[in-house]
CSV table of C-alpha atoms in Angstrom, one decimal:
chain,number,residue,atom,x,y,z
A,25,UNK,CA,-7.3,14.6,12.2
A,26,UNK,CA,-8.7,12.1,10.2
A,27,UNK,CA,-8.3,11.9,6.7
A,28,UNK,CA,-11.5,11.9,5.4
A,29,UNK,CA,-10.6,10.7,1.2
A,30,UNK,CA,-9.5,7.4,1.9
A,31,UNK,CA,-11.9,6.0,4.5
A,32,UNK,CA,-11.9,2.6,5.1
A,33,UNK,CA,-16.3,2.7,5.6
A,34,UNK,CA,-16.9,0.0,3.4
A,35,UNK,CA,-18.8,0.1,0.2
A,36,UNK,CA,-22.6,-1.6,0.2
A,37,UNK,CA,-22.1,-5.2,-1.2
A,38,UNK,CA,-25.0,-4.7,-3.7
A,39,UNK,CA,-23.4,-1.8,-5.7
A,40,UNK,CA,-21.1,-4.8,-6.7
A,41,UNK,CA,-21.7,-8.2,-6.2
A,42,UNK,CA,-24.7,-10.6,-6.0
A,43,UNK,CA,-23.6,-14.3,-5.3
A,44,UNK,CA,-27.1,-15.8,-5.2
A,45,UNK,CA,-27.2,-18.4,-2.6
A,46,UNK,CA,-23.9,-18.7,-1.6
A,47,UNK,CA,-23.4,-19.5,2.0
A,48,UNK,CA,-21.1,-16.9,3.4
A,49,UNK,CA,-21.1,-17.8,7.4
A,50,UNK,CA,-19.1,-19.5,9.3
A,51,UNK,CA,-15.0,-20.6,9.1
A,52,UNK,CA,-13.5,-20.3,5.9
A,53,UNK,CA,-11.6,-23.7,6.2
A,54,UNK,CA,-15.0,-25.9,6.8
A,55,UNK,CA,-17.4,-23.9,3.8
A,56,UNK,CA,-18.0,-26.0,1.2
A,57,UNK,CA,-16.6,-23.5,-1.4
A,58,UNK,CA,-13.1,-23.4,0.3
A,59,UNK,CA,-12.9,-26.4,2.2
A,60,UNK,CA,-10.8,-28.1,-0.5
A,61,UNK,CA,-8.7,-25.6,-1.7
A,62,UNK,CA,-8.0,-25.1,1.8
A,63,UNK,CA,-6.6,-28.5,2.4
A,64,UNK,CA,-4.9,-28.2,-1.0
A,65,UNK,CA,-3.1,-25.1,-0.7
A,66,UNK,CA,-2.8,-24.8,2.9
A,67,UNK,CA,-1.9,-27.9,4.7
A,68,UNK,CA,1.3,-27.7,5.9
A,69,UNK,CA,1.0,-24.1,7.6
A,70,UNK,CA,-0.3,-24.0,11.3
A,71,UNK,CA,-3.8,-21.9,10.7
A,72,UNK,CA,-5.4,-20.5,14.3
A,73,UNK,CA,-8.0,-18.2,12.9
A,74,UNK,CA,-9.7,-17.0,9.5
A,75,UNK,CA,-7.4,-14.6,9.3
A,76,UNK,CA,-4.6,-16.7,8.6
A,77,UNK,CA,-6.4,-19.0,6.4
A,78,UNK,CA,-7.4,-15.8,4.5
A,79,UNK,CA,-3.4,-14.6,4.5
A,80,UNK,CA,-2.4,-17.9,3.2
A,81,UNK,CA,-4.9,-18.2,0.5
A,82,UNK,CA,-3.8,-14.3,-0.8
A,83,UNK,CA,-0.4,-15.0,-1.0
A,84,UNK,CA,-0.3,-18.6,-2.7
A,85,UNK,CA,1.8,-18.9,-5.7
A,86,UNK,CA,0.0,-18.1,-8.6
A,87,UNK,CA,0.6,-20.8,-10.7
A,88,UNK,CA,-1.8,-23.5,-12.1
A,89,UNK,CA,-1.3,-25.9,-9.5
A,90,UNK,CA,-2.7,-23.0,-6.8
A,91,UNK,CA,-5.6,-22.0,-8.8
A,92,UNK,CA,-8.7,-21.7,-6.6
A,93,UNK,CA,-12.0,-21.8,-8.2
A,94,UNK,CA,-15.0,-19.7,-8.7
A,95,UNK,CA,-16.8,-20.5,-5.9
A,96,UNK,CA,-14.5,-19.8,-3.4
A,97,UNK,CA,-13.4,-16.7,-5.0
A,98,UNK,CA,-16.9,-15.4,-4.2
A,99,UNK,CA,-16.7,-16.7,-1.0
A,100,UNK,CA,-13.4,-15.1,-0.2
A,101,UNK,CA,-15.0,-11.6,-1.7
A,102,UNK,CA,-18.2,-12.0,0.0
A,103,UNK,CA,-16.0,-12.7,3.3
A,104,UNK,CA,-13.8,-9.9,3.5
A,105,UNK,CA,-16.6,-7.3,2.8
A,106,UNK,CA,-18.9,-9.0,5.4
A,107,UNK,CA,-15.5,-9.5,8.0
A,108,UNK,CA,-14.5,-5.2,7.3
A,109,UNK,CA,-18.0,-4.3,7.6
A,110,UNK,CA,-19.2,-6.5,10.9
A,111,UNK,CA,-19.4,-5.7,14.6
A,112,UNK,CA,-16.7,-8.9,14.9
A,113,UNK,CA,-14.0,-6.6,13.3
A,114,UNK,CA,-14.3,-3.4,15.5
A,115,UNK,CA,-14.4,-5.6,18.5
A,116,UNK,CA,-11.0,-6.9,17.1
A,117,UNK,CA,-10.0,-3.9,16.6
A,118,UNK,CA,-10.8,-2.5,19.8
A,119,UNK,CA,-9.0,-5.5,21.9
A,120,UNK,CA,-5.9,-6.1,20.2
A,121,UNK,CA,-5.4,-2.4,19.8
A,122,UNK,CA,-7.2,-1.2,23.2
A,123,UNK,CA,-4.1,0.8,24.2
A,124,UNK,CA,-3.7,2.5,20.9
A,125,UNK,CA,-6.7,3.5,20.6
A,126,UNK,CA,-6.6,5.3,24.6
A,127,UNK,CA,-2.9,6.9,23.9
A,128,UNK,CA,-3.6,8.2,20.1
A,129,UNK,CA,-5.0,11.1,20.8
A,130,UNK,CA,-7.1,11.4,17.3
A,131,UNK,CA,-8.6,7.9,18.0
A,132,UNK,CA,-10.1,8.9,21.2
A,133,UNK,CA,-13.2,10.2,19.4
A,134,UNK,CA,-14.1,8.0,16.1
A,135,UNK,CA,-17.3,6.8,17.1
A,136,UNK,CA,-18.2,6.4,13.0
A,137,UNK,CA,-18.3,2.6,11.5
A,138,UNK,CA,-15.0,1.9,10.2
A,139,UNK,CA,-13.4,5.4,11.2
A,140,UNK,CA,-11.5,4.2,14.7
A,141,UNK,CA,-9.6,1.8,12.4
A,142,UNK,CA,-8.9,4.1,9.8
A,143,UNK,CA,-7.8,6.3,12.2
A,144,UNK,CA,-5.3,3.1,13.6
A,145,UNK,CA,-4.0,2.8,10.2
A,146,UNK,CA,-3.4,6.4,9.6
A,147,UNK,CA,-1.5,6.6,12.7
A,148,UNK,CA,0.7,3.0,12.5
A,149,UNK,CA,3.7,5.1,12.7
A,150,UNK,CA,2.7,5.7,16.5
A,151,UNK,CA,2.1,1.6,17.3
A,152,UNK,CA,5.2,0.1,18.6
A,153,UNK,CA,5.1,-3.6,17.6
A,154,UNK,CA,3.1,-6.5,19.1
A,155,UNK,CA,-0.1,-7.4,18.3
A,156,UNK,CA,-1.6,-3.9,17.4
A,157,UNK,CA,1.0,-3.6,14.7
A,158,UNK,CA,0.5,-7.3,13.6
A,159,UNK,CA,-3.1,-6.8,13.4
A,160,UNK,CA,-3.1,-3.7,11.5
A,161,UNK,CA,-0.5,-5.7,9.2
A,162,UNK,CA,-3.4,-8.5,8.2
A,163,UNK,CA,-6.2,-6.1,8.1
A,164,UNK,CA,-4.4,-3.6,5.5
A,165,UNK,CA,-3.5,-7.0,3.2
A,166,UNK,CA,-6.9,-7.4,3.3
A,167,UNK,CA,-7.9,-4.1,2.3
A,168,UNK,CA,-5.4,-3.6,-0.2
A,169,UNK,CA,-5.9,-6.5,-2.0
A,170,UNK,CA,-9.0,-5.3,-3.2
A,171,UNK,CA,-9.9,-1.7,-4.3
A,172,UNK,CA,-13.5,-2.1,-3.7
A,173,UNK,CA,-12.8,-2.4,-0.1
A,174,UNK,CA,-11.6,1.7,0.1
A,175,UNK,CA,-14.5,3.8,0.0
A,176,UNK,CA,-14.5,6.8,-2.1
A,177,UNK,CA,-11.8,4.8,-4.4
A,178,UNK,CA,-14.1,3.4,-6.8
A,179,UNK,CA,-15.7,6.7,-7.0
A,180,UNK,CA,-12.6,8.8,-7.4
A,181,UNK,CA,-11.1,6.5,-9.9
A,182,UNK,CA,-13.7,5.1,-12.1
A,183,UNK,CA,-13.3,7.5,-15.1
A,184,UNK,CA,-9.5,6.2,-15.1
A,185,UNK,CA,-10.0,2.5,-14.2
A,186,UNK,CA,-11.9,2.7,-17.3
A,187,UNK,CA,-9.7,5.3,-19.1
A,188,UNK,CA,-6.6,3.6,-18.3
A,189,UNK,CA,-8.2,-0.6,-18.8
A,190,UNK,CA,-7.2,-1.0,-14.9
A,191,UNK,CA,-9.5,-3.1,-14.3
A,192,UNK,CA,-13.8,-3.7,-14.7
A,193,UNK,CA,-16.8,-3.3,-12.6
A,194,UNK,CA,-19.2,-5.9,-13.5
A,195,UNK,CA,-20.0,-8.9,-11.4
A,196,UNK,CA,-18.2,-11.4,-13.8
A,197,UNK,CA,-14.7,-9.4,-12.7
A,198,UNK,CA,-15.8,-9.8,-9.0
A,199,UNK,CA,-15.9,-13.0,-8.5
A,200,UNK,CA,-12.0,-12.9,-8.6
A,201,UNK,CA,-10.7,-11.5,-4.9
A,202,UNK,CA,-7.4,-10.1,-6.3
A,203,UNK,CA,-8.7,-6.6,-7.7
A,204,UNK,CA,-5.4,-4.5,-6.0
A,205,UNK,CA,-3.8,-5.1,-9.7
A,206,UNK,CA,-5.9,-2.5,-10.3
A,207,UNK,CA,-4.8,0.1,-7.4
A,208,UNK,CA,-1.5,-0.8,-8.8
A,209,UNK,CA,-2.3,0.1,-12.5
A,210,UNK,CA,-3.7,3.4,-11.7
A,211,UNK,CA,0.3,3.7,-9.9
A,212,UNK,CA,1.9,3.3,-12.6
A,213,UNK,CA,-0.1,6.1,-14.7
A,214,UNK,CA,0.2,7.9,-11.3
A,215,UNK,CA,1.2,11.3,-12.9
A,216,UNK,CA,-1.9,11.2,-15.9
A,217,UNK,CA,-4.7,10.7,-13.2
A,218,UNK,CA,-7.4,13.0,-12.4
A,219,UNK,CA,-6.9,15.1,-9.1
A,220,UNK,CA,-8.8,13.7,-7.2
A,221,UNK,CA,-7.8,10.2,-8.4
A,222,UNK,CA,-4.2,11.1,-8.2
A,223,UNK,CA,-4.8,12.2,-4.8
A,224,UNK,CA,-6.8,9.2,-3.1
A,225,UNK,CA,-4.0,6.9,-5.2
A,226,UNK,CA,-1.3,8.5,-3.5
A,227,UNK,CA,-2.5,8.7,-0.1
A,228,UNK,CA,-3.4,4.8,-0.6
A,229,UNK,CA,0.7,4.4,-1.4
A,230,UNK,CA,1.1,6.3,1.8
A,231,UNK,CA,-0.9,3.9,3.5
A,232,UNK,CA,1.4,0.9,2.8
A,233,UNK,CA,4.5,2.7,3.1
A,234,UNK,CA,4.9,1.2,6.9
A,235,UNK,CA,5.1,-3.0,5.5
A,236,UNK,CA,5.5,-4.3,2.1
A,237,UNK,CA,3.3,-6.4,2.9
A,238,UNK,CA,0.2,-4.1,2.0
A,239,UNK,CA,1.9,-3.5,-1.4
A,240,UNK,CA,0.1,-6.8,-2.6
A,241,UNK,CA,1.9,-7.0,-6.0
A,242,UNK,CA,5.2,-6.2,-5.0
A,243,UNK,CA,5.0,-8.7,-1.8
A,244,UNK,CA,4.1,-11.5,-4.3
A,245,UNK,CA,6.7,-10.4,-6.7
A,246,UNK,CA,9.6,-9.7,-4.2
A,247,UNK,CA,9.2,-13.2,-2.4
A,248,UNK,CA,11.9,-14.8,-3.5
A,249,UNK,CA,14.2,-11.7,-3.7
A,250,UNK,CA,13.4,-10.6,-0.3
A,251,UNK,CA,14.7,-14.0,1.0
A,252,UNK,CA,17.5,-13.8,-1.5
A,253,UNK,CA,18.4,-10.0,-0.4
A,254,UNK,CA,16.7,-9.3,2.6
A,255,UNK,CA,16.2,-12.5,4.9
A,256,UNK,CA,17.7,-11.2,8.3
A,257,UNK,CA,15.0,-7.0,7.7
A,258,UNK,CA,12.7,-6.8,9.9
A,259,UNK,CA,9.1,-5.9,8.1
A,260,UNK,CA,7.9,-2.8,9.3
A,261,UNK,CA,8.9,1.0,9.1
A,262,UNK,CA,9.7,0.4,5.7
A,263,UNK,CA,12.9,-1.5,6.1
A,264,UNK,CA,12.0,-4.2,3.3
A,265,UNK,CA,11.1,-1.4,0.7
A,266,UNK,CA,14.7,0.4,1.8
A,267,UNK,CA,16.5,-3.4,1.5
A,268,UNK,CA,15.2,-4.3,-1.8
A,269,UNK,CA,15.7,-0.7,-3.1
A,270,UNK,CA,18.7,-1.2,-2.3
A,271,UNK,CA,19.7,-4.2,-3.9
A,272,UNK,CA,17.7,-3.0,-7.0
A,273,UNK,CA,20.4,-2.9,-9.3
A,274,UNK,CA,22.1,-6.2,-8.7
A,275,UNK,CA,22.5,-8.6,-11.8
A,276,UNK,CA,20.1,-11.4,-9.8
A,277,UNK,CA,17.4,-9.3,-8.6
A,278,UNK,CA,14.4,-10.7,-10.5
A,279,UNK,CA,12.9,-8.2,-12.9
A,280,UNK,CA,9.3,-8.7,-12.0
A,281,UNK,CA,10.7,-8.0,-8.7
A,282,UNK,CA,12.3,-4.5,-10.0
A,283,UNK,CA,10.0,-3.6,-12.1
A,284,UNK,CA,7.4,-3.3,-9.2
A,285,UNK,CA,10.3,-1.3,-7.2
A,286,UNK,CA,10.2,0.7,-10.1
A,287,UNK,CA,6.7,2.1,-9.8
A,288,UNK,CA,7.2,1.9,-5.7
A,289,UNK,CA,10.3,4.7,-6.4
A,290,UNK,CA,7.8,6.7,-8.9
A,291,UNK,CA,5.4,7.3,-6.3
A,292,UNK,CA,7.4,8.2,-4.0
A,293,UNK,CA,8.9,10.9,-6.5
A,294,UNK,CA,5.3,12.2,-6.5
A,295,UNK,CA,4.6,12.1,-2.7
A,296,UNK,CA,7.6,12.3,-0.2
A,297,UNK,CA,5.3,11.1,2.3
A,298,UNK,CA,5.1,7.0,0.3
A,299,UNK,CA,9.3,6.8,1.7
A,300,UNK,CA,8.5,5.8,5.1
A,301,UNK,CA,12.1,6.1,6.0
A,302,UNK,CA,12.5,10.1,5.0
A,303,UNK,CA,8.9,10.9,6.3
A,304,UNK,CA,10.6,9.3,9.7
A,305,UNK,CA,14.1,10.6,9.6
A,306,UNK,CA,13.1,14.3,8.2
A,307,UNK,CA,9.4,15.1,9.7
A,308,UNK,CA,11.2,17.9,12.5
A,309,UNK,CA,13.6,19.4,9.7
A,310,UNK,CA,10.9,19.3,7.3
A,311,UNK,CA,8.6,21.5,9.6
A,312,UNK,CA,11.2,23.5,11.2
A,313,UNK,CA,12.4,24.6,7.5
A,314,UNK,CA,8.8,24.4,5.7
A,315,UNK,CA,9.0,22.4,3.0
A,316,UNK,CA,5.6,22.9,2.0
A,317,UNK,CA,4.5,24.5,-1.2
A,318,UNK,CA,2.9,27.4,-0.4
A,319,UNK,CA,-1.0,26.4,-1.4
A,320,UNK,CA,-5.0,26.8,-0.3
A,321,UNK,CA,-5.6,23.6,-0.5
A,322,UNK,CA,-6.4,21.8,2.9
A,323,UNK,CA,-3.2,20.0,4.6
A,324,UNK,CA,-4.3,16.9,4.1
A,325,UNK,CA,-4.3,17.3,0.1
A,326,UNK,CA,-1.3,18.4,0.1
A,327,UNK,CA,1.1,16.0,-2.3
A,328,UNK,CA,4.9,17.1,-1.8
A,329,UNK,CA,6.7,15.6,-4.4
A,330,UNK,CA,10.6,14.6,-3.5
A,331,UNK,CA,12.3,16.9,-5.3
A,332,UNK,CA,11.1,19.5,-4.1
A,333,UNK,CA,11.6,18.4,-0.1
A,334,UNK,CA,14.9,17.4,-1.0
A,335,UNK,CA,15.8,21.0,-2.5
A,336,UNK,CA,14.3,22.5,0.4
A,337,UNK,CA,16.6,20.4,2.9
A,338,UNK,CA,19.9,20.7,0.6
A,339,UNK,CA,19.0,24.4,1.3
A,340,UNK,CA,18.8,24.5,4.8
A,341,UNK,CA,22.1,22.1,5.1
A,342,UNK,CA,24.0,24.6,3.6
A,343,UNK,CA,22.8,27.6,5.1
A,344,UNK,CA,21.9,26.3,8.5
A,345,UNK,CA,24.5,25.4,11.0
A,346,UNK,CA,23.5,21.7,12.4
A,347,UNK,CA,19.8,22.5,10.8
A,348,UNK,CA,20.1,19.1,9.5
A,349,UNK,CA,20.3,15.7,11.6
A,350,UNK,CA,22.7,13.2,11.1
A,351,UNK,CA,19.3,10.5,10.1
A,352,UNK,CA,18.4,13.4,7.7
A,353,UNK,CA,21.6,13.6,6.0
A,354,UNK,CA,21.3,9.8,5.1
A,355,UNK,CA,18.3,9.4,3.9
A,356,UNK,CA,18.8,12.6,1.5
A,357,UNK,CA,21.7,11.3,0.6
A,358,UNK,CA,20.0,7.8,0.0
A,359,UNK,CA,17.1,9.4,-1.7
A,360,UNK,CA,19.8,11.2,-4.1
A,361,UNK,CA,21.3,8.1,-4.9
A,362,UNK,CA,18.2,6.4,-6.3
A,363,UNK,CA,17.1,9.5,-8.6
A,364,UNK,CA,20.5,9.5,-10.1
A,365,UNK,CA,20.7,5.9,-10.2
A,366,UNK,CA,17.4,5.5,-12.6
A,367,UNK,CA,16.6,8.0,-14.6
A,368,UNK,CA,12.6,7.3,-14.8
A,369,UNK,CA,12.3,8.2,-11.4
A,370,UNK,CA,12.4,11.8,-13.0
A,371,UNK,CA,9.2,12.4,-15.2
A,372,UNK,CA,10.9,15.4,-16.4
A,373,UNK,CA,14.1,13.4,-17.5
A,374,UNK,CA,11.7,11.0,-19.1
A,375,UNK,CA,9.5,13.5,-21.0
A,376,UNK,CA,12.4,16.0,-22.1
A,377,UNK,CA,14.9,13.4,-23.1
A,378,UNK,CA,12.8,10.1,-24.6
A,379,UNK,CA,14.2,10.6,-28.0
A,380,UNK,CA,17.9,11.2,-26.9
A,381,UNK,CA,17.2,8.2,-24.7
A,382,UNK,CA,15.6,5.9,-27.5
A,383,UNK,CA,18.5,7.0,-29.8
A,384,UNK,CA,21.7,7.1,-27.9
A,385,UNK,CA,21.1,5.1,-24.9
A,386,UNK,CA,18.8,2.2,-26.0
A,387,UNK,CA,20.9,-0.8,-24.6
A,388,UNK,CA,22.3,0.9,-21.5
């Protein structure tokens, strides 16, 4: 069924922005607002479609030299709402993934705007790769580099974007397209959130879980670590999050780099469901021995947090003969590893011990 809290129906572009004049039709490469910056900063990459030119422009390195100005900021905005909310990208949507959306069962009948590709990128876990998967890839960058884009987000958060100083809602803050610092801010004060805050952030993390790619901060901080680390992963599936996690500890892992691991590692303390791998490796165990809290609340809202499937599991190992399959057993044991390896992944660690911690343990 489709998950109705994070819908990716786009919000109306006067709630937040009003760029005057600005010509927003046609290719970004040839509009007068990006025309330079996209011979500056994209030049040497082989661009087919808008799409691309919109990838590269996203991930530049943020540095003076790649600093794109106001105008084409807006453009870039004023793009990606008009591109999410057209006719062009359903019908993209509908031939790159025409297959998908006949085989996936709860596609067949999202007639809504916007619903057949939420319903795509709820269910990426059931596109193989090729160009389905590649295309769901761009669009979530897209959508995830700007909170505005997710329905129901801006509603659900806006007492903590303010609360928390994650960010601000008046046009002079819009003209910049890189708003997902602020679904990343509300991450990191993940377990201080409102319910219904806490839940539409979560299910976001869930989201990206498949490609680190639609993690926008920790893709632009992992770069260079990824190639260092990581080179010969795959993306997809969750590989690259596994790979760099993996490598977290090492002496010449970058610390921006780590520190947005970090916060990747909290949420998934909070919601099982952000470790693509265990969600993969578990989901028959995890049924077959239900790991569920027992609850009224609608299965959809339900937020497991790890410790809590992991006990559940451990339990079943030992008291089930073969209950547990061999993929299981490693990504428990993988999952154990990191709790014990980083003590903030545990808020209750964090909150009982901060003054034995600040006291005894403040250069470990």
């Amino acid at each position: 069924m489709l998950f109705q809290g994070v819908s990716f129906l786009l919000v109306t572009l006067t709630t937040f922005i009003s760029v005057g004049a600005l010509d927003v039709t046609g290719k970004i490469a040839t509009n007068p607002a990006c025309k330079d910056e996209v011979t500056r900063l994209c030049s040497s990459q082989i661009l087919p479609n808008d799409l691309a030119v919109l990838d590269c422009l996203q991930n530049r390195r943020s540095d003076s030299d790649s600093d794109i100005k106001i105008e084409c900021h807006s453009f870039l905005w004023q793009f990606k709402l008009n591109l999410t909310k057209g006719d062009q990208f359903l019908e993209a949507a509908e031939k790159m993934c025409s297959e998908e959306l006949k085989n996936l069962e709860e596609c067949k009948d999202q007639s809504l705007e916007g619903h057949k590709l939420s319903c795509l990128l709820e269910n990426s876990d059931s596109v193989a790769q090729g160009q389905c998967k590649s295309f769901l890839v761009k669009i979530g960058s897209i959508i995830f580099s700007d909170f505005r884009l997710v329905e129901k987000f801006t509603t659900a958060c806006q007492d903590d974007i303010s609360k928390f100083n994650c960010g601000r809602l008046d046009s002079e803050e819009e003209r910049d397209h890189k708003q997902g610092s602020t679904i990343e801010c509300l991450s990191e004060h993940v377990r201080n959130l409102t319910k219904e805050c806490h839940l539409q952030t979560l299910r976001v993390a869930e989201l990206q879980a498949d490609d680190y790619h639609l993690d926008r901060p920790l893709f632009l901080a992992c770069r260079d670590d990824r190639e260092r680390f990581c080179r010969n992963t795959q993306a997809g599936g969750g590989r690259v999050y596994k790979c760099l996690i993996k490598n977290k500890m090492q002496n010449d892992m970058s610390t921006k780099c780590r520190e947005k691991l970090v916060r990747r590692q909290q949420l998934v303390s909070e919601d099982y469901k952000v470790s693509k791998g265990l969600v993969r490796a578990c989901k028959q165990e995890i049924i077959e021995h239900k790991c569920f809290k027992e609850t009224n609340s609608p299965v959809k809202d339900r937020k497991v947090k790890l410790a809590q499937v992991l006990l559940c599991l451990e339990s079943a190992l030992h008291a089930v003969r073969n209950g547990i399959g061999g993929e299981c057993q490693a990504e428990m044991l993988d999952h154990r590893r990191q709790l014990l390896e980083d003590y903030r992944l545990s808020p209750e660690v964090v909150y009982s011990c901060q003054e034995d911690i600040k006291t005894n343990c403040r250069t470990k």
